Amino acid sequence: MNERFDPLTASEDTLGLDTLLVHGGTVRSGFGETSEAVFLNSGFVYDSAEAAEARFKGEVDGFVYSRYANPTVAMFEKRMALIEGADAARATASGMAAVTAALLCQLKAGDHVVASRALFGSCLYVVEDLLPRYGVSCTLVDGTDLDQWAMAVRPETKVFFLETPTNPTLDVLDIAAIAAIAHDAGARLVVDNVFATPLGQRPLKLGADVVVYSATKHIDGQGRCLGGVILSSEDFIANELKDFYRHTGPSLSPFNAWVMLKGLETLALRVERHCASAVRIAAFLADQPGIRKVIHPGRPDHPQVDVAIRQMANGGPMVAFEVEDGKAGAFRFANALNIVKISNNLGDARSLVTHPATTTHQRLTPEARAALGIGDGMLRLSVGLEHPRDLENDLARAAAAV
Ligand SMILES: *Cc1c(COP(=O)(O)O)cnc(C)c1O
């Protein structure tokens, strides 16, 4: 029989990921549009007062207000849930809205969080500065050291939080082992999966309870929109996140959701190219003069290469490296680049280079940066979609300038 493909219930058991990335979650209006429609509306109308009452009571399914849910945003959420293998997802206006909502929705005064010290700068602000203001204490650990996670646990520990690979040092943290420690402690593990991308790593399958993304990065992939997404079980989304999300308003704009849907259609192709070029660029950089060290989870000399092989499908799209002569050398390198642009963003079609010590991690003391392994000569490269030979030529010119 010729069974009709249902984009709302399809899964990776029956369809390839590339197919889900193109079709998953699509709901067509009566016009039969090919590409998803942008429902750029804030509210919805009802046929009768009784219909409005029933929808507000939850007796009848349907949209009530775009802060709660919106048809275009719902398509993006559904597609993300299908590719991540999650029960449910909620999209947010930025990656930081996703991180903040995923943490705050489940925490209250008196709770305790254990987090890896190597976090995206704004995530560090949330756990180190913001949560304590509301009576949630936090212990920061070296995420690669499993004993530190176990030793940080207290009776009131509710959440473990990490990102892997880490920004910008690309340490790889063992998600399955850390999830087991969290669960033994009765805590949930929240994983920020931006640096791995949905194609490179599946934290939920490894035991994580909640996954968050900045969709601003590879999901959009072309430097256009901010966005984020929280993925988890039906139980978490309905019982922990739903009310917080509805009433605090971190929701994603329908227009941005539409841009993200377009991004997902090409995500597999783009990430494959990003990652293949990253392997090639990492090897190339390692042979250049003026480069002291190259870090990429796909390299055999990566300190956690065994964990990377176990939990990642590829080495990821990011490369970090250390040049000679500290900040001066790193600035000479960055300023000599032509094709690679200087930007703190990542996950763009354009290759982007960042000097973490003076930008994303400038807020930290030199001691804190040193503890994280962020030297003054470190540069972070988000490998783009340009021809890898052109990138190599650009990087070779920069290395010669160091
Ligand atoms: C960019 C990023 C964020 C924040 O996302 P925004 O969309 O910029 O708010 C969080 N975590 C990681 C790892 C990121 O790279």
PDB file of C-alpha atoms and ligand atoms in Angstrom, residues 94-96 120 123 163 192 194-195 214 216-217 226-227 346, ligand 1:
ATOM      1  CA  SER A  94      17.493  33.553  21.284  1.00  0.00           C
ATOM      2  CA  GLY A  95      19.792  30.862  22.548  1.00  0.00           C
ATOM      3  CA  MET A  96      20.126  32.722  25.842  1.00  0.00           C
ATOM      4  CA  PHE A 120      29.526  30.345  26.835  1.00  0.00           C
ATOM      5  CA  CYS A 123      25.589  31.136  30.253  1.00  0.00           C
ATOM      6  CA  GLU A 163      28.096  22.459  26.950  1.00  0.00           C
ATOM      7  CA  ASP A 192      23.838  23.172  25.446  1.00  0.00           C
ATOM      8  CA  VAL A 194      25.421  24.358  19.956  1.00  0.00           C
ATOM      9  CA  PHE A 195      29.047  23.488  19.230  1.00  0.00           C
ATOM     10  CA  SER A 214      21.100  28.748  19.996  1.00  0.00           C
ATOM     11  CA  THR A 216      21.222  31.612  15.707  1.00  0.00           C
ATOM     12  CA  LYS A 217      24.237  29.449  14.893  1.00  0.00           C
ATOM     13  CA  LEU A 226      18.477  35.077  16.547  1.00  0.00           C
ATOM     14  CA  GLY A 227      16.598  32.074  17.844  1.00  0.00           C
ATOM     15  CA  LEU A 346      29.677  31.385  14.723  1.00  0.00           C
TER      16      LEU A 346
HETATM   17  C1  LIG B   1      25.651  31.626  20.890  1.00  0.00           C
HETATM   18  C2  LIG B   1      25.549  30.670  22.014  1.00  0.00           C
HETATM   19  C3  LIG B   1      24.585  30.832  23.017  1.00  0.00           C
HETATM   20  C4  LIG B   1      23.630  32.009  23.033  1.00  0.00           C
HETATM   21  O1  LIG B   1      22.819  32.080  21.902  1.00  0.00           O
HETATM   22  P1  LIG B   1      22.178  33.436  21.359  1.00  0.00           P
HETATM   23  O2  LIG B   1      21.315  32.972  20.239  1.00  0.00           O
HETATM   24  O3  LIG B   1      23.291  34.317  20.949  1.00  0.00           O
HETATM   25  O4  LIG B   1      21.403  34.018  22.492  1.00  0.00           O
HETATM   26  C5  LIG B   1      24.548  29.907  24.031  1.00  0.00           C
HETATM   27  N1  LIG B   1      25.418  28.875  24.080  1.00  0.00           N
HETATM   28  C6  LIG B   1      26.352  28.695  23.133  1.00  0.00           C
HETATM   29  C7  LIG B   1      27.281  27.534  23.243  1.00  0.00           C
HETATM   30  C8  LIG B   1      26.460  29.575  22.067  1.00  0.00           C
HETATM   31  O5  LIG B   1      27.397  29.407  21.137  1.00  0.00           O
END
